[in-house]
Amino acid sequence: MALKEKDLIGLQYTTADEIAEILETAATMKSLLMQGAKKMPHLQGKSIISLFYENSTRTRMSFELAGKYLGASTSNISAAASSVQKGETLIDTGRTLDAMGTDIIIMRHPMSGAAKLLAENVGAGVINAGDGMHEHPTQALLDMFTMKDKLKTLEGINVAIIGDIYHSRVARSNVWGLNKMGANVTVCGPFTMLPVELDRTGAKVTPDMKSAVKDADVVMGLRIQKERQKGGAYPSVREYHHFYGINENVMKLAKKNALVMHPGPINRGIEIASVYADGGQSVINEQVTNGLAVRMALLFLLTRGKKKNETIN
Ligand code: CP
């Protein structure tokens, strides 16, 4: 089986079987990485371009390494150093990359829906590396991979996602993906950061930290997205950390040895105390390692058996 579409836009549009296949393939990729394999032939002859309109360390570098380790030719464009600065539209930029024979475009963009728009206008496969407040599917896939790796299953586990839910594409992708895989998801944050419509996706939505974290197998903090906030979402950093930070008060309510997760980058002392970010329950660095395996799997599955402009029926 391969992925049906040429693109990965979001986990809202991805089936449970497809998610399971990505996670299984990622497990194979991880075992190859653990053996030190960094020069494999799977993507030989394929070209991959990263097109980032927002900053990134983890997503951009892990895609670049994933492509290189599998033998693809990889290039990066940051919008700040491209013809976007001369007024070129997203569609024109995409078509330009398409005309160069690019197989996969990996894009991060501040506007929700930008990845879908690009995908509809190019023959290359498009991977959404984060579009506005909409989705960040590869982050959620690596989060799910990490949970499954540690807890052996996603079915029936309790996941509490805490923080700036409103602005979080990571939260939205995790809610879609985890629900499809049978997990129980609760999202929690102050009312000013809590989109109530998320309850339509099957997640429990609450501003009450105690009920959110009680008996959680996983406690995931989210970054306060200062760049997307207009101010006034919380009274002070100190108060935010007291009520919604991952700290001792929160972790004593979760299951013993509950996993502590965060997509990064971290605002230490705001959404998570350093003692938990760096502590024995933290799997934050493993999330980064697993991100490489998941992105290798995805590049492999999206290109396997496909010519450009072709979806598998
Ligand atoms: N988690 C995540 O997307 O990190 P980057 O912004 O560094 O890619």
Short mmCIF file of C-alpha atoms and ligand atoms in Angstrom, two decimals:
data_model
loop_
_atom_site.label_atom_id
_atom_site.label_comp_id
_atom_site.label_asym_id
_atom_site.label_seq_id
_atom_site.Cartn_x
_atom_site.Cartn_y
_atom_site.Cartn_z
CA MET A 1 0.00 0.00 0.00
CA ALA A 2 1.14 3.57 -0.63
CA LEU A 3 -0.45 6.86 0.35
CA LYS A 4 -3.37 7.60 -1.94
CA GLU A 5 -2.80 11.33 -2.46
CA LYS A 6 0.34 12.99 -3.83
CA ASP A 7 0.29 15.41 -0.85
CA LEU A 8 0.12 15.43 2.95
CA ILE A 9 -1.92 18.51 3.85
CA GLY A 10 -3.33 17.48 7.21
CA LEU A 11 -4.38 14.56 9.37
CA GLN A 12 -7.97 15.72 8.96
CA TYR A 13 -7.76 14.29 5.43
CA THR A 14 -5.62 11.21 6.25
CA THR A 15 -7.14 7.82 7.10
CA ALA A 16 -6.30 5.73 10.17
CA ASP A 17 -4.81 3.08 7.83
CA GLU A 18 -2.55 5.66 6.22
CA ILE A 19 -1.42 6.96 9.61
CA ALA A 20 -0.72 3.38 10.73
CA GLU A 21 1.33 2.75 7.60
CA ILE A 22 3.39 5.92 8.10
CA LEU A 23 4.09 4.94 11.72
CA GLU A 24 5.06 1.37 10.75
CA THR A 25 7.37 2.61 7.99
CA ALA A 26 8.87 5.13 10.43
CA ALA A 27 9.69 2.25 12.81
CA THR A 28 11.70 0.61 10.01
CA MET A 29 13.41 3.92 9.23
CA LYS A 30 14.25 4.40 12.90
CA SER A 31 15.86 0.98 13.15
CA LEU A 32 17.98 1.81 10.08
CA LEU A 33 18.99 5.13 11.68
CA MET A 34 19.86 3.35 14.94
CA GLN A 35 22.22 1.12 12.92
CA GLY A 36 23.93 4.28 11.69
CA ALA A 37 22.57 4.19 8.13
CA LYS A 38 22.89 7.65 6.58
CA LYS A 39 23.29 6.80 2.91
CA MET A 40 20.39 4.83 1.50
CA PRO A 41 19.08 4.59 -2.08
CA HIS A 42 15.31 4.85 -1.55
CA LEU A 43 14.95 8.38 -3.01
CA GLN A 44 17.73 8.27 -5.56
CA GLY A 45 16.76 10.41 -8.56
CA LYS A 46 14.15 12.40 -6.59
CA SER A 47 14.40 16.12 -5.88
CA ILE A 48 13.01 17.78 -2.79
CA ILE A 49 12.70 21.51 -2.13
CA SER A 50 11.89 23.10 1.23
CA LEU A 51 10.05 26.40 0.90
CA PHE A 52 9.77 28.11 4.29
CA TYR A 53 7.92 31.39 4.79
CA GLU A 54 8.35 31.08 8.59
CA ASN A 55 11.30 30.20 10.79
CA SER A 56 12.08 26.60 11.68
CA THR A 57 14.89 24.52 13.11
CA ARG A 58 13.49 21.03 13.69
CA THR A 59 11.09 20.58 10.78
CA ARG A 60 13.28 22.11 8.12
CA MET A 61 16.51 20.40 9.14
CA SER A 62 14.93 17.00 9.73
CA PHE A 63 13.29 17.06 6.30
CA GLU A 64 16.60 18.05 4.75
CA LEU A 65 18.47 15.25 6.55
CA ALA A 66 15.67 12.77 5.81
CA GLY A 67 15.94 13.51 2.09
CA LYS A 68 19.74 13.36 2.09
CA TYR A 69 19.89 10.08 4.08
CA LEU A 70 17.54 8.49 1.52
CA GLY A 71 19.61 9.69 -1.43
CA ALA A 72 17.45 12.55 -2.77
CA SER A 73 18.83 15.85 -3.95
CA THR A 74 17.59 18.48 -1.50
CA SER A 75 17.48 22.28 -1.62
CA ASN A 76 16.14 25.02 0.64
CA ILE A 77 14.50 28.31 -0.14
CA SER A 78 13.59 30.80 2.54
CA ALA A 79 10.98 33.30 1.43
CA ALA A 80 13.13 36.16 2.74
CA ALA A 81 15.84 35.34 0.18
CA SER A 82 13.60 34.47 -2.78
CA SER A 83 11.64 36.23 -5.51
CA VAL A 84 8.69 36.32 -3.09
CA GLN A 85 10.34 39.58 -1.97
CA LYS A 86 9.83 40.91 -5.51
CA GLY A 87 6.11 40.21 -5.33
CA GLU A 88 5.91 36.69 -6.78
CA THR A 89 2.76 34.88 -5.71
CA LEU A 90 2.72 31.53 -3.93
CA ILE A 91 1.20 29.82 -6.98
CA ASP A 92 3.80 31.32 -9.34
CA THR A 93 6.59 30.29 -6.97
CA GLY A 94 5.18 26.75 -6.84
CA ARG A 95 4.83 26.52 -10.60
CA THR A 96 8.42 27.74 -10.97
CA LEU A 97 9.66 24.93 -8.71
CA ASP A 98 7.41 22.50 -10.59
CA ALA A 99 8.96 23.55 -13.89
CA MET A 100 12.35 22.52 -12.52
CA GLY A 101 11.07 18.95 -12.10
CA THR A 102 10.76 19.00 -8.31
CA ASP A 103 9.18 15.84 -6.92
CA ILE A 104 8.27 17.06 -3.43
CA ILE A 105 7.79 20.60 -2.09
CA ILE A 106 7.82 20.92 1.69
CA MET A 107 6.23 24.20 2.71
CA ARG A 108 5.68 26.19 5.89
CA HIS A 109 3.48 29.27 5.52
CA PRO A 110 1.77 31.69 7.94
CA MET A 111 -1.62 31.43 6.18
CA SER A 112 -4.01 28.57 7.00
CA GLY A 113 -4.86 26.80 3.74
CA ALA A 114 -1.67 27.80 1.91
CA ALA A 115 -0.44 24.20 1.59
CA LYS A 116 -3.73 23.06 0.03
CA LEU A 117 -3.68 25.99 -2.40
CA LEU A 118 -0.13 25.10 -3.47
CA ALA A 119 -0.97 21.40 -3.80
CA GLU A 120 -3.91 22.18 -6.09
CA ASN A 121 -1.67 24.18 -8.39
CA VAL A 122 1.46 22.04 -8.77
CA GLY A 123 2.21 18.53 -10.01
CA ALA A 124 4.81 17.99 -7.28
CA GLY A 125 3.76 16.36 -4.03
CA VAL A 126 3.27 18.95 -1.29
CA ILE A 127 3.98 18.29 2.38
CA ASN A 128 2.52 20.77 4.81
CA ALA A 129 5.24 21.73 7.30
CA GLY A 130 2.78 24.01 9.11
CA ASP A 131 0.16 26.38 7.68
CA GLY A 132 -0.94 29.18 9.98
CA MET A 133 -3.20 27.90 12.75
CA HIS A 134 -4.47 25.00 10.62
CA GLU A 135 -2.26 21.89 10.73
CA HIS A 136 1.31 20.64 11.26
CA PRO A 137 0.76 17.00 10.33
CA THR A 138 4.36 15.75 10.48
CA GLN A 139 4.71 17.08 14.04
CA ALA A 140 1.60 15.15 15.10
CA LEU A 141 2.86 12.02 13.31
CA LEU A 142 6.16 12.16 15.18
CA ASP A 143 4.28 12.83 18.42
CA MET A 144 2.08 9.77 17.81
CA PHE A 145 5.13 7.69 16.86
CA THR A 146 6.80 8.67 20.15
CA MET A 147 3.69 7.85 22.20
CA LYS A 148 3.29 4.47 20.49
CA ASP A 149 6.99 3.69 20.88
CA LYS A 150 6.83 4.36 24.62
CA LEU A 151 3.32 3.18 25.52
CA LYS A 152 3.06 0.37 22.91
CA THR A 153 -0.39 1.52 21.76
CA LEU A 154 -2.39 4.63 20.93
CA GLU A 155 -5.74 2.93 21.49
CA GLY A 156 -7.36 4.12 24.72
CA ILE A 157 -4.46 6.26 25.99
CA ASN A 158 -5.27 9.59 27.68
CA VAL A 159 -3.50 12.57 26.15
CA ALA A 160 -3.71 16.05 27.71
CA ILE A 161 -2.61 18.90 25.43
CA ILE A 162 -2.07 22.07 27.45
CA GLY A 163 -1.58 25.70 26.51
CA ASP A 164 -2.18 28.03 23.58
CA ILE A 165 -4.61 25.71 21.80
CA TYR A 166 -6.22 28.50 19.79
CA HIS A 167 -3.08 29.31 17.79
CA SER A 168 -1.74 25.75 17.68
CA ARG A 169 -1.59 23.83 14.42
CA VAL A 170 0.23 21.12 16.41
CA ALA A 171 -2.79 20.70 18.69
CA ARG A 172 -5.21 20.52 15.75
CA SER A 173 -3.17 17.88 13.91
CA ASN A 174 -2.76 15.84 17.10
CA VAL A 175 -6.48 16.01 17.82
CA TRP A 176 -7.34 14.74 14.32
CA GLY A 177 -4.68 12.05 14.32
CA LEU A 178 -5.02 10.77 17.86
CA ASN A 179 -8.80 10.56 17.62
CA LYS A 180 -8.49 8.47 14.46
CA MET A 181 -6.09 6.14 16.26
CA GLY A 182 -8.42 5.62 19.23
CA ALA A 183 -6.78 7.84 21.87
CA ASN A 184 -8.75 10.02 24.31
CA VAL A 185 -7.65 13.63 23.82
CA THR A 186 -8.30 16.56 26.15
CA VAL A 187 -7.22 20.08 25.20
CA CYS A 188 -6.86 22.62 27.99
CA GLY A 189 -5.89 26.27 28.32
CA PRO A 190 -7.23 29.61 29.46
CA PHE A 191 -10.55 30.63 27.86
CA THR A 192 -8.69 33.19 25.73
CA MET A 193 -6.70 30.37 24.09
CA LEU A 194 -9.39 27.70 23.86
CA PRO A 195 -11.37 27.21 20.63
CA VAL A 196 -14.59 25.51 21.76
CA GLU A 197 -15.31 24.19 18.24
CA LEU A 198 -12.55 21.59 18.72
CA ASP A 199 -15.08 19.51 20.69
CA ARG A 200 -16.70 18.70 17.32
CA THR A 201 -13.57 16.72 16.44
CA GLY A 202 -14.12 14.37 19.40
CA ALA A 203 -11.65 16.05 21.77
CA LYS A 204 -12.68 17.11 25.25
CA VAL A 205 -12.19 20.87 25.64
CA THR A 206 -11.77 22.37 29.12
CA PRO A 207 -10.11 25.29 30.90
CA ASP A 208 -9.81 23.11 34.04
CA MET A 209 -6.26 21.78 34.39
CA LYS A 210 -7.13 19.25 37.08
CA SER A 211 -9.71 17.40 35.01
CA ALA A 212 -7.53 17.64 31.88
CA VAL A 213 -4.44 16.11 33.42
CA LYS A 214 -6.05 13.59 35.80
CA ASP A 215 -4.90 10.08 34.83
CA ALA A 216 -3.13 11.32 31.70
CA ASP A 217 -0.64 8.96 30.05
CA VAL A 218 0.81 11.91 28.13
CA VAL A 219 1.04 15.57 29.12
CA MET A 220 1.95 17.73 26.13
CA GLY A 221 2.81 21.41 26.56
CA LEU A 222 2.51 23.89 23.70
CA ARG A 223 4.55 26.97 22.98
CA ILE A 224 2.97 30.33 23.71
CA GLN A 225 2.85 31.73 20.17
CA LYS A 226 3.69 35.36 20.84
CA GLU A 227 4.03 36.00 17.09
CA ARG A 228 0.36 35.13 16.50
CA GLN A 229 -1.07 36.88 19.58
CA LYS A 230 -2.27 40.44 19.65
CA GLY A 231 -1.68 40.67 23.44
CA GLY A 232 -3.92 40.35 26.46
CA ALA A 233 -4.40 36.57 26.23
CA TYR A 234 -3.00 36.12 29.75
CA PRO A 235 -2.28 38.58 32.58
CA SER A 236 1.41 37.75 33.17
CA VAL A 237 3.96 35.04 32.41
CA ARG A 238 4.10 34.18 36.13
CA GLU A 239 0.37 33.76 36.36
CA TYR A 240 0.25 31.73 33.12
CA HIS A 241 2.88 29.33 34.41
CA HIS A 242 1.13 29.01 37.76
CA PHE A 243 -2.20 28.00 36.20
CA TYR A 244 -1.24 26.40 32.88
CA GLY A 245 2.48 25.57 33.01
CA ILE A 246 3.69 21.97 33.22
CA ASN A 247 5.07 21.86 36.74
CA GLU A 248 4.88 19.78 39.90
CA ASN A 249 1.25 20.74 40.61
CA VAL A 250 0.20 19.43 37.21
CA MET A 251 2.35 16.32 37.03
CA LYS A 252 1.20 14.94 40.37
CA LEU A 253 -2.30 14.61 38.87
CA ALA A 254 -1.15 12.63 35.82
CA LYS A 255 -0.37 8.90 35.87
CA LYS A 256 2.93 7.97 37.49
CA ASN A 257 5.62 8.07 34.77
CA ALA A 258 3.33 9.93 32.34
CA LEU A 259 5.26 11.11 29.29
CA VAL A 260 6.12 14.82 29.15
CA MET A 261 6.09 16.10 25.57
CA HIS A 262 6.54 19.42 23.81
CA PRO A 263 6.93 20.07 20.07
CA GLY A 264 9.59 22.74 20.67
CA PRO A 265 10.88 25.33 20.63
CA ILE A 266 10.31 25.70 24.37
CA ASN A 267 9.69 28.86 26.37
CA ARG A 268 11.29 27.57 29.57
CA GLY A 269 9.52 28.61 32.74
CA ILE A 270 6.39 29.66 30.83
CA GLU A 271 4.62 26.61 29.39
CA ILE A 272 6.99 24.13 31.02
CA ALA A 273 9.35 24.15 33.99
CA SER A 274 12.94 23.19 33.12
CA VAL A 275 12.87 20.41 35.70
CA TYR A 276 10.17 18.68 33.60
CA ALA A 277 11.55 19.63 30.18
CA ASP A 278 14.85 18.00 31.13
CA GLY A 279 13.57 15.41 33.62
CA GLY A 280 13.25 11.64 33.46
CA GLN A 281 9.68 11.71 32.12
CA SER A 282 10.56 14.03 29.25
CA VAL A 283 10.71 12.55 25.74
CA ILE A 284 11.27 15.90 24.04
CA ASN A 285 14.63 14.94 22.54
CA GLU A 286 13.25 11.58 21.40
CA GLN A 287 10.47 13.47 19.62
CA VAL A 288 13.18 15.23 17.60
CA THR A 289 14.96 11.96 16.78
CA ASN A 290 11.68 10.31 15.83
CA GLY A 291 10.84 13.29 13.62
CA LEU A 292 13.68 12.31 11.34
CA ALA A 293 12.40 8.72 11.02
CA VAL A 294 8.82 9.86 10.42
CA ARG A 295 9.86 12.32 7.73
CA MET A 296 12.01 9.69 6.02
CA ALA A 297 8.99 7.37 6.02
CA LEU A 298 6.73 10.01 4.60
CA LEU A 299 9.10 11.02 1.81
CA PHE A 300 9.51 7.36 0.91
CA LEU A 301 5.76 6.62 0.92
CA LEU A 302 4.84 9.76 -1.03
CA THR A 303 7.32 9.09 -3.80
CA ARG A 304 7.23 5.29 -3.98
CA GLY A 305 5.88 4.07 -7.29
CA LYS A 306 4.69 7.51 -8.34
CA LYS A 307 5.64 9.55 -11.32
CA LYS A 308 5.17 13.29 -11.08
CA ASN A 309 1.55 14.50 -11.44
CA GLU A 310 0.25 11.03 -10.61
CA THR A 311 -1.89 9.82 -7.74
CA ILE A 312 -2.39 6.13 -7.03
CA ASN A 313 -5.98 4.90 -7.39
N1 CP B 1 8.14 21.82 16.30
C1 CP B 1 8.50 22.56 15.25
O1 CP B 1 7.79 22.68 14.25
O2 CP B 1 9.73 23.17 15.41
P1 CP B 1 10.41 24.13 14.34
O3 CP B 1 9.61 25.40 14.30
O4 CP B 1 11.80 24.35 14.88
O5 CP B 1 10.40 23.45 13.01
#
